[in-house]
PDB file of C-alpha atoms and ligand atoms in Angstrom:
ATOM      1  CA  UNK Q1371       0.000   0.000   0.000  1.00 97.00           C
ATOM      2  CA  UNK Q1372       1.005   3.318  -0.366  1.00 97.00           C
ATOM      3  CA  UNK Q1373       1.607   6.169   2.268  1.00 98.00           C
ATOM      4  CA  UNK Q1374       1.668   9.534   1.813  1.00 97.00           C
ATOM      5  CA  UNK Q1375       5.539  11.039   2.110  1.00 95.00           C
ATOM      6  CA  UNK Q1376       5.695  13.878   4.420  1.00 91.00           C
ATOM      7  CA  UNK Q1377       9.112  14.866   3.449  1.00 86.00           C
ATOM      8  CA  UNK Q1378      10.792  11.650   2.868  1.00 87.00           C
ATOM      9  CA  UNK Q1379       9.265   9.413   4.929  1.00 91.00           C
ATOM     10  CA  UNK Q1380       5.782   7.354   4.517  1.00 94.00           C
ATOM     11  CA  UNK Q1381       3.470   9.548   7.171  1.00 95.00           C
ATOM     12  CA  UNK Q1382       2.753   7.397  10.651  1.00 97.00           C
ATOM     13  CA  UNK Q1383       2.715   8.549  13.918  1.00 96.00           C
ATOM     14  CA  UNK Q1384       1.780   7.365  17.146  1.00 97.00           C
ATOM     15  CA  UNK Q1385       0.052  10.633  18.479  1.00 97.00           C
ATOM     16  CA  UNK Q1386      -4.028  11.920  20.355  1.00 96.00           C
ATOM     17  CA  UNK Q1387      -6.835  11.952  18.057  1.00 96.00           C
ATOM     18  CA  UNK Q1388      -7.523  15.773  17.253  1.00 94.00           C
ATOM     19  CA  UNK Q1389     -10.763  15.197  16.179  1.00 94.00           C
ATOM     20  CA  UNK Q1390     -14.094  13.727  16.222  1.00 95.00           C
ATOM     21  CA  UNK Q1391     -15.881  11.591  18.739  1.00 95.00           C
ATOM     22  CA  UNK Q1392     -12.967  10.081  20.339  1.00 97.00           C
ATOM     23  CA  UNK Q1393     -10.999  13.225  20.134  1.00 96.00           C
ATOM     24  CA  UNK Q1394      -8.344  12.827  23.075  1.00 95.00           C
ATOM     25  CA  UNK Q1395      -7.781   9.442  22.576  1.00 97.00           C
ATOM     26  CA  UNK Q1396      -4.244   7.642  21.914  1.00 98.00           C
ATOM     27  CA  UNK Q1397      -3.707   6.048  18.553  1.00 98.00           C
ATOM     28  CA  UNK Q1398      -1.273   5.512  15.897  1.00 98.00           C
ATOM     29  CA  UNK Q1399      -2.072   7.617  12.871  1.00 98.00           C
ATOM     30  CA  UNK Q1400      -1.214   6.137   9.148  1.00 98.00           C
ATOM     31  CA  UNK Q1401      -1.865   8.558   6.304  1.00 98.00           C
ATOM     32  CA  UNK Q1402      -2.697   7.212   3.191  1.00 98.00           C
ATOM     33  CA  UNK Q1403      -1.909   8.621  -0.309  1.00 98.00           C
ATOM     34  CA  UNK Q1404      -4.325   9.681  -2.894  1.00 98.00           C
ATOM     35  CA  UNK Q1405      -6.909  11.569  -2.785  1.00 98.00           C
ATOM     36  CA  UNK Q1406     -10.236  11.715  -5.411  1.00 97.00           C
ATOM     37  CA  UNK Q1407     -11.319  15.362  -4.300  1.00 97.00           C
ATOM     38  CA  UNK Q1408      -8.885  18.765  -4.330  1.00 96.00           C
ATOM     39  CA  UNK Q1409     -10.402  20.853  -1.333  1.00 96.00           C
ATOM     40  CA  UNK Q1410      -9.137  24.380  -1.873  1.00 95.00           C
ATOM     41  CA  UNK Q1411      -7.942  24.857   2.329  1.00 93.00           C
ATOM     42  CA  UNK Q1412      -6.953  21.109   2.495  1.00 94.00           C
ATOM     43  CA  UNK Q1413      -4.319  20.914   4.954  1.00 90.00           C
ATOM     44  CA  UNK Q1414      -2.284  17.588   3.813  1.00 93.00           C
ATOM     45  CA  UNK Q1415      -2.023  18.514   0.302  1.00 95.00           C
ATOM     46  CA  UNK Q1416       1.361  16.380   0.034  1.00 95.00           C
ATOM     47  CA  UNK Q1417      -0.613  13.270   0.310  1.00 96.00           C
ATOM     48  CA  UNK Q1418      -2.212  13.529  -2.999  1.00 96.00           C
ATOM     49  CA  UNK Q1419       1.266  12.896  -4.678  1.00 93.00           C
ATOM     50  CA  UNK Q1420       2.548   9.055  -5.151  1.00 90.00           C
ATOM     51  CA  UNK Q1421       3.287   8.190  -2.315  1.00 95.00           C
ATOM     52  CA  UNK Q1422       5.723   5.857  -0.678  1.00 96.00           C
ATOM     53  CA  UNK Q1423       5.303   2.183  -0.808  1.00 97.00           C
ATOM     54  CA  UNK Q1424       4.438  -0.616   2.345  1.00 97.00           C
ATOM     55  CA  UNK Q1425       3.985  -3.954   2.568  1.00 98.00           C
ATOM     56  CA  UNK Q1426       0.857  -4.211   4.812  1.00 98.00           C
ATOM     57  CA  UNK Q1427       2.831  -6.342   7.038  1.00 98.00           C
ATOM     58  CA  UNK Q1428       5.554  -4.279   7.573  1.00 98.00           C
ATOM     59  CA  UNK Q1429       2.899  -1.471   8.177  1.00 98.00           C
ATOM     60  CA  UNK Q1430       1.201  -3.736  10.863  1.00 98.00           C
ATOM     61  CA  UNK Q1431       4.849  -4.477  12.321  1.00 98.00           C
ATOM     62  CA  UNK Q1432       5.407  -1.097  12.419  1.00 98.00           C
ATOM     63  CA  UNK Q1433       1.482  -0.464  13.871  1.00 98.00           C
ATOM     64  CA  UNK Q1434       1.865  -3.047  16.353  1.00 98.00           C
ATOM     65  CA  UNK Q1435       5.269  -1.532  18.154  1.00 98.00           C
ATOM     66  CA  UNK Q1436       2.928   1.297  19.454  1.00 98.00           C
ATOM     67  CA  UNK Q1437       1.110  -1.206  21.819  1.00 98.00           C
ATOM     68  CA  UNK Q1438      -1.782   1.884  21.034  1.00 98.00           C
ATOM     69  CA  UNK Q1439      -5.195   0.816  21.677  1.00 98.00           C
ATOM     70  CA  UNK Q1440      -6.234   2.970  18.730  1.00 98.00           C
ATOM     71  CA  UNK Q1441      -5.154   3.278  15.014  1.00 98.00           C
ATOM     72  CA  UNK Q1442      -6.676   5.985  12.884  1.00 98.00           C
ATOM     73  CA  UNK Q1443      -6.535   5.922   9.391  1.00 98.00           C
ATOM     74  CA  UNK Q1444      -6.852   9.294   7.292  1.00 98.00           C
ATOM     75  CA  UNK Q1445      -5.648  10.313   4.400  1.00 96.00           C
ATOM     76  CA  UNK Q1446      -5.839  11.847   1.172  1.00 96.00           C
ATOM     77  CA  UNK Q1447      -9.031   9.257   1.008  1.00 98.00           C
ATOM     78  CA  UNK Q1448      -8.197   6.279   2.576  1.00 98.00           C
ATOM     79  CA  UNK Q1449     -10.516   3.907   0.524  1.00 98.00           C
ATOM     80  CA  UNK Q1450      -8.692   4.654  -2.822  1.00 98.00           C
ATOM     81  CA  UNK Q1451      -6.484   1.616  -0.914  1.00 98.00           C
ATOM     82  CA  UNK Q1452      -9.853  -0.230   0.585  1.00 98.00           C
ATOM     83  CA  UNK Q1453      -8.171  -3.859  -0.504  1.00 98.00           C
ATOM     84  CA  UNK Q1454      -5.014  -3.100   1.193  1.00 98.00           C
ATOM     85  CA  UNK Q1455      -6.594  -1.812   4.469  1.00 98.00           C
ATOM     86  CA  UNK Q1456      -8.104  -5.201   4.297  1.00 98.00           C
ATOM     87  CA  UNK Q1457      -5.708  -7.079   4.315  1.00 98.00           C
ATOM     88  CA  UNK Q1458      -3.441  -4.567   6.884  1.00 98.00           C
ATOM     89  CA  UNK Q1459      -6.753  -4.929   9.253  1.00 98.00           C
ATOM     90  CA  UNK Q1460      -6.450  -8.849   9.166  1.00 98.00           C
ATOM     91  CA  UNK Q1461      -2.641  -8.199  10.308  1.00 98.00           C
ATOM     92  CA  UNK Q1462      -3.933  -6.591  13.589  1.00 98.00           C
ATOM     93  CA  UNK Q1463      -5.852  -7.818  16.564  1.00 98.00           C
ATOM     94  CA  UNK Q1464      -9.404  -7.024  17.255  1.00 97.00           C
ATOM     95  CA  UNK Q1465      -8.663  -5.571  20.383  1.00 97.00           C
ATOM     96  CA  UNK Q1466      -7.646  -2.308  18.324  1.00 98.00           C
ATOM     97  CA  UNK Q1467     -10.009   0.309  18.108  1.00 98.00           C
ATOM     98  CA  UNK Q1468      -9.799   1.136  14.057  1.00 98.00           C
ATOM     99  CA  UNK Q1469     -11.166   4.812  12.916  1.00 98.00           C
ATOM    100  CA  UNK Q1470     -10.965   5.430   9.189  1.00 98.00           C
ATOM    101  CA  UNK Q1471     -11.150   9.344   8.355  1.00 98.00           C
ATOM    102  CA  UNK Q1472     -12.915   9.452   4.925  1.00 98.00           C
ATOM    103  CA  UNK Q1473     -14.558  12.090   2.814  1.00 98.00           C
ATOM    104  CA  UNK Q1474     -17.738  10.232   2.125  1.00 98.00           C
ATOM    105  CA  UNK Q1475     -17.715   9.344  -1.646  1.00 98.00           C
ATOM    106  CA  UNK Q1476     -16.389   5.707  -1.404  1.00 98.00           C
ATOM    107  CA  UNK Q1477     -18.572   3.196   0.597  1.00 98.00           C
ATOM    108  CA  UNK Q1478     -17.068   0.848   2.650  1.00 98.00           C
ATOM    109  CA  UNK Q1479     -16.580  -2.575   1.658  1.00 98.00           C
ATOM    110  CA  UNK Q1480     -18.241  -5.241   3.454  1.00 98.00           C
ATOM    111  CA  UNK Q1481     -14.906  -6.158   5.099  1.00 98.00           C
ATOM    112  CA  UNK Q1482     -14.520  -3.074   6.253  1.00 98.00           C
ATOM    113  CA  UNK Q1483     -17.813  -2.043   7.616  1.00 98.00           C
ATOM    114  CA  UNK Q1484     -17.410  -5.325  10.112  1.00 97.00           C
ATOM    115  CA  UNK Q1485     -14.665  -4.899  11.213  1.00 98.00           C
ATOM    116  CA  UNK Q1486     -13.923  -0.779  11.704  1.00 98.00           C
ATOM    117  CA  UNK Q1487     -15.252   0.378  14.872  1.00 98.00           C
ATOM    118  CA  UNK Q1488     -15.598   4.030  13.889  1.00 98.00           C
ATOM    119  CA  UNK Q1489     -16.365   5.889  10.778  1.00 98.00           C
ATOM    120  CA  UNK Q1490     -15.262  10.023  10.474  1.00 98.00           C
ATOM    121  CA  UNK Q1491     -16.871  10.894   7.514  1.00 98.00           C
ATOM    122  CA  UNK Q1492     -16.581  14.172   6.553  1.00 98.00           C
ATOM    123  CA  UNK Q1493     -18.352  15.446   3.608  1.00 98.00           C
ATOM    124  CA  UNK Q1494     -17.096  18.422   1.792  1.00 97.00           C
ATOM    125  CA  UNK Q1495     -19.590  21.652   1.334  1.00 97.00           C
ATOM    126  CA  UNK Q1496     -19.219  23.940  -1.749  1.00 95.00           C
ATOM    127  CA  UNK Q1497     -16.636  26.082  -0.043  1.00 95.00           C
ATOM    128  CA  UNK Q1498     -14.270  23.548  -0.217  1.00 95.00           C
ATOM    129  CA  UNK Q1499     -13.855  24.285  -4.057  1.00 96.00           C
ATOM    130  CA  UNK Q1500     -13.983  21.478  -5.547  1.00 95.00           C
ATOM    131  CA  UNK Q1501     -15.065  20.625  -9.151  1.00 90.00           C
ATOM    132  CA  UNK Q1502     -16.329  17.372  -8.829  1.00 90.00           C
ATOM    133  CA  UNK Q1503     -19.548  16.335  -6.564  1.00 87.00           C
ATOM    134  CA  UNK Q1504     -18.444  15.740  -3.458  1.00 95.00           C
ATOM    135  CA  UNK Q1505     -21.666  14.663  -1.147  1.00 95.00           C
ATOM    136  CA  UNK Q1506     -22.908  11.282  -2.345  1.00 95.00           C
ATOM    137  CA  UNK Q1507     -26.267  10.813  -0.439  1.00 95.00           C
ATOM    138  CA  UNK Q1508     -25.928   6.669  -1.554  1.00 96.00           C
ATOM    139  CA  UNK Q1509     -22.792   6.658  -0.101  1.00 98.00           C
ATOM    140  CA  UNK Q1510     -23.388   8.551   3.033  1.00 98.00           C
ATOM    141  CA  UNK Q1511     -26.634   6.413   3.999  1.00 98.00           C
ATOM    142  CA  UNK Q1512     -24.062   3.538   3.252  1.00 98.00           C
ATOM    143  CA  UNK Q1513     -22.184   4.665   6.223  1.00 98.00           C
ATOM    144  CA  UNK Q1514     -25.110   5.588   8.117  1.00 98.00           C
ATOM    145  CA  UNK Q1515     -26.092   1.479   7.761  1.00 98.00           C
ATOM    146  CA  UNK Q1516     -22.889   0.743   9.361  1.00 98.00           C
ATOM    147  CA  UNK Q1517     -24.115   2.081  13.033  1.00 98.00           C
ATOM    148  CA  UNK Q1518     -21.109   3.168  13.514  1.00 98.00           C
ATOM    149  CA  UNK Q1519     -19.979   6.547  11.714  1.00 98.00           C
ATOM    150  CA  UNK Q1520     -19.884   9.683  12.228  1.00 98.00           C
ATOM    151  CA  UNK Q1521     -20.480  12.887  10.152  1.00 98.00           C
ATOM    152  CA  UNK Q1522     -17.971  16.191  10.734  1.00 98.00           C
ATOM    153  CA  UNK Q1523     -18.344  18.843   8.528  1.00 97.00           C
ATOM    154  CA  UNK Q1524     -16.241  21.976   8.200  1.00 96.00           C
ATOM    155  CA  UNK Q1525     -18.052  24.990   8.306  1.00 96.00           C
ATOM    156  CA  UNK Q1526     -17.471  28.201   7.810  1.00 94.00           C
ATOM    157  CA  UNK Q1527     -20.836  29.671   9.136  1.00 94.00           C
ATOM    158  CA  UNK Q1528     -24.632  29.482   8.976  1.00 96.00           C
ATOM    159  CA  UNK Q1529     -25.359  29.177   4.833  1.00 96.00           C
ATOM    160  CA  UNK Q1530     -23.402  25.989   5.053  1.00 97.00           C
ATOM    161  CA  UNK Q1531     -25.864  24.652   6.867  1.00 98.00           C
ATOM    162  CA  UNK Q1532     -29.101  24.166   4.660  1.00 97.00           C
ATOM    163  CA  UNK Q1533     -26.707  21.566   2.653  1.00 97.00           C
ATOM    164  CA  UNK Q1534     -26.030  19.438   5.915  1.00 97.00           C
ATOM    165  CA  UNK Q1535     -29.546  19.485   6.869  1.00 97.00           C
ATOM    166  CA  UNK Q1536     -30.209  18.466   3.231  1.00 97.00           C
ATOM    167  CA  UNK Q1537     -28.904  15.050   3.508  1.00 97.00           C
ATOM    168  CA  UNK Q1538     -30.922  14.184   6.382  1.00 97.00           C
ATOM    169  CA  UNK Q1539     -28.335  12.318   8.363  1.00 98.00           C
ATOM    170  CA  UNK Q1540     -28.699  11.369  12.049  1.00 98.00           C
ATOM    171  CA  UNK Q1541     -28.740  14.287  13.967  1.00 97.00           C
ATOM    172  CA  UNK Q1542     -27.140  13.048  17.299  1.00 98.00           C
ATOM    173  CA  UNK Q1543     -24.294  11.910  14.679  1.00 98.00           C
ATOM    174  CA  UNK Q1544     -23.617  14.959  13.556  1.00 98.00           C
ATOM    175  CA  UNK Q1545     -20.030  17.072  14.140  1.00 98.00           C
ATOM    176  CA  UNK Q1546     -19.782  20.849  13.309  1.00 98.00           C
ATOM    177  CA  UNK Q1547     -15.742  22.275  13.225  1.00 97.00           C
ATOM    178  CA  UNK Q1548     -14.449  25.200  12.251  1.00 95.00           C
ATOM    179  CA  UNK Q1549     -12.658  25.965   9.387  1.00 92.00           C
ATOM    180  CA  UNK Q1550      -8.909  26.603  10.772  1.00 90.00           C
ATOM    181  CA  UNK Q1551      -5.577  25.847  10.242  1.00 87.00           C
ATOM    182  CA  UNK Q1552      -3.946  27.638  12.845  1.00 91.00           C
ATOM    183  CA  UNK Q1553      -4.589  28.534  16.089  1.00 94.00           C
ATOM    184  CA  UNK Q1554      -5.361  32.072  15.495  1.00 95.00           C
ATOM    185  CA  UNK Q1555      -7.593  30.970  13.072  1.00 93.00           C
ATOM    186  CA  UNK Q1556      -9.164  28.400  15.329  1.00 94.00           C
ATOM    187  CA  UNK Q1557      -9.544  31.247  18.331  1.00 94.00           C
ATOM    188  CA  UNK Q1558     -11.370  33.658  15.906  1.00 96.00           C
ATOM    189  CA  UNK Q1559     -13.649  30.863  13.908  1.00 95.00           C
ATOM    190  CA  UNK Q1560     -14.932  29.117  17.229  1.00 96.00           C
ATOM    191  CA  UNK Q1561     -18.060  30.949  18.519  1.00 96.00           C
ATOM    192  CA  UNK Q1562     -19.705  31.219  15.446  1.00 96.00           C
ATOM    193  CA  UNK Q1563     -19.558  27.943  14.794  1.00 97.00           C
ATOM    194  CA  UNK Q1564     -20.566  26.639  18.766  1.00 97.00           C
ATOM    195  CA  UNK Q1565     -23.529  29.390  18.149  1.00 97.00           C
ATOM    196  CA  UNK Q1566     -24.737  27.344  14.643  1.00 98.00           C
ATOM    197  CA  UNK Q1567     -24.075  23.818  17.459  1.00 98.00           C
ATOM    198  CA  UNK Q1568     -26.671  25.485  20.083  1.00 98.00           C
ATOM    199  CA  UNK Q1569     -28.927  26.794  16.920  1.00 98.00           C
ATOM    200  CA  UNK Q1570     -28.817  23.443  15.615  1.00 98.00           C
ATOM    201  CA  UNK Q1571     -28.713  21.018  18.323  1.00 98.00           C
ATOM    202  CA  UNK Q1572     -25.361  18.990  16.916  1.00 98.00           C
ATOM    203  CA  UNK Q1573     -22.852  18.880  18.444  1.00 98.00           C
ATOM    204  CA  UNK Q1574     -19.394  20.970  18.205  1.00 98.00           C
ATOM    205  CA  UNK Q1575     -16.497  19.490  16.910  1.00 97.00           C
ATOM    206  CA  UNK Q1576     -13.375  21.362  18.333  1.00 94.00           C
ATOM    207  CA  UNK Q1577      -9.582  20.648  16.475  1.00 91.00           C
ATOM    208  CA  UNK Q1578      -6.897  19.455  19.436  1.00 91.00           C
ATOM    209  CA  UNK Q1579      -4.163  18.996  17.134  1.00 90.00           C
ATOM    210  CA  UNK Q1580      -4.501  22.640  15.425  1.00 91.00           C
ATOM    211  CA  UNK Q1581      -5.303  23.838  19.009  1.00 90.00           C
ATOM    212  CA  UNK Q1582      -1.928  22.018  20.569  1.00 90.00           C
ATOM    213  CA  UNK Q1583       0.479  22.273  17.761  1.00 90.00           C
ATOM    214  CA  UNK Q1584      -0.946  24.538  15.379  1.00 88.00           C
ATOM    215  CA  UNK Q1585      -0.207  23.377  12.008  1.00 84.00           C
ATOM    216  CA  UNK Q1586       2.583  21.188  12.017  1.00 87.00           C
ATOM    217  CA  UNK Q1587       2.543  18.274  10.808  1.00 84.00           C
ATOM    218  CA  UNK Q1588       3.524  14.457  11.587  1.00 82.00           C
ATOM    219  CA  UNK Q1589       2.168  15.478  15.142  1.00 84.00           C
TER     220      UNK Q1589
HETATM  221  S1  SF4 B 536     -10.866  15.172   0.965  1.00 84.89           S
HETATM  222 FE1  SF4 B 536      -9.427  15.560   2.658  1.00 84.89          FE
HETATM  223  S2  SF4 B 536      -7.388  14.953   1.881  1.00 84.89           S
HETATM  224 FE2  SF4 B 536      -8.772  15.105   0.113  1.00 84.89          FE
HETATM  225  S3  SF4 B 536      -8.443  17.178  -0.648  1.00 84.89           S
HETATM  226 FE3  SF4 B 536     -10.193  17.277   0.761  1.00 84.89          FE
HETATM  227  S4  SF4 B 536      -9.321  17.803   2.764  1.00 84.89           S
HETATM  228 FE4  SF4 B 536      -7.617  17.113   1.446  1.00 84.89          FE
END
């Protein structure tokens, strides 16, 4: 499989999750390279080059020296690679807690919607720029069938939101976050977004990583 290179080196770290509804917890991050979308303020734009090859057991080597109890997988959009992560997931005991970040225009294979215990889709809204349709209702009720995803959205304030309520997803499963990159950005985009959370009745989706390390990367 292929990882994305984050300056010379395939991308994994062992690191908290920044996001999402386990945001806090420990896990070993792999990102995957190749991406099907081109989102204008996307923050890992290195990992839509070709990207540095892994033998899936060498990855789960590599997974396993963590001892984590979690592994996220993120990307570029991890399910470009949904036969490898297969295969890598068969390499690794049950007793890890598997998220797979995804943008929600792949559905999950079979394989992969028994055995991942978490689903961060995050569908794109038209700010992110992007040419090609990027909010699949098919594919997002796919994910809703798995009982076990969830749906972040970036936002960047209240006319995003007639698009989100558009695709009529589970409400409770629903994740507002702002739009930021840095911290500064982060400090000022907040309270508009926790006001469209209380407006709304979702819930707010803050970014730990941006917040702790602003935006480095490999962290
Ligand atoms: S879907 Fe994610 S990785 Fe792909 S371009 Fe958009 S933000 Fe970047």
């Amino acid at each position: 499989m292929k990882l994305a290179r984050l300056n010379t080196e395939g991308e994994l770290f062992y690191s908290i999750q920044g996001e999402g509804a386990r945001a806090g917890s420990p896990a070993v991050f792999v990102r995957l390279a190749g991406c099907n979308l081109h989102c204008r303020w996307c923050d890992t734009k290195y990992s839509w080059a070709q990207g540095a090859d892994i033998t899936e057991e060498d990855l789960a080597a590599r997974i396993l020296s963590y001892n984590s109890p979690g592994l996220v997988i993120t990307g570029g959009e991890p399910l470009l690679q949904a036969p490898a992560i297969e295969k890598l997931l068969s390499l690794l005991p049950d007793s890890v807690f598997v998220e797979i970040e995804t943008n929600g225009t792949i559905a999950p294979t079979p394989a992969l919607a028994a055995r991942v215990n978490q689903w961060n889709v995050s569908p794109k809204l038209a700010h992110s720029g992007n040419s090609t349709p990027t909010l699949c209702a098919q594919v997002l009720k796919d994910f809703v069938a798995t009982g076990h995803a969830w749906f972040k959205f970036v936002v960047q304030g209240e006319e995003d939101w007639p698009a989100i309520a558009a695709l009529c997803l589970p409400q409770e499963r629903i994740i507002l976050m702002p739009c930021a990159t840095t911290r500064e950005q982060l400090a000022t985009a907040r309270p508009a977004v926790v006001d469209m959370c209380l407006r709304h009745r979702v819930r707010f989706g803050d970014r730990l990583h941006v917040a702790l390390w602003g935006d480095k990367k490999g962290v």
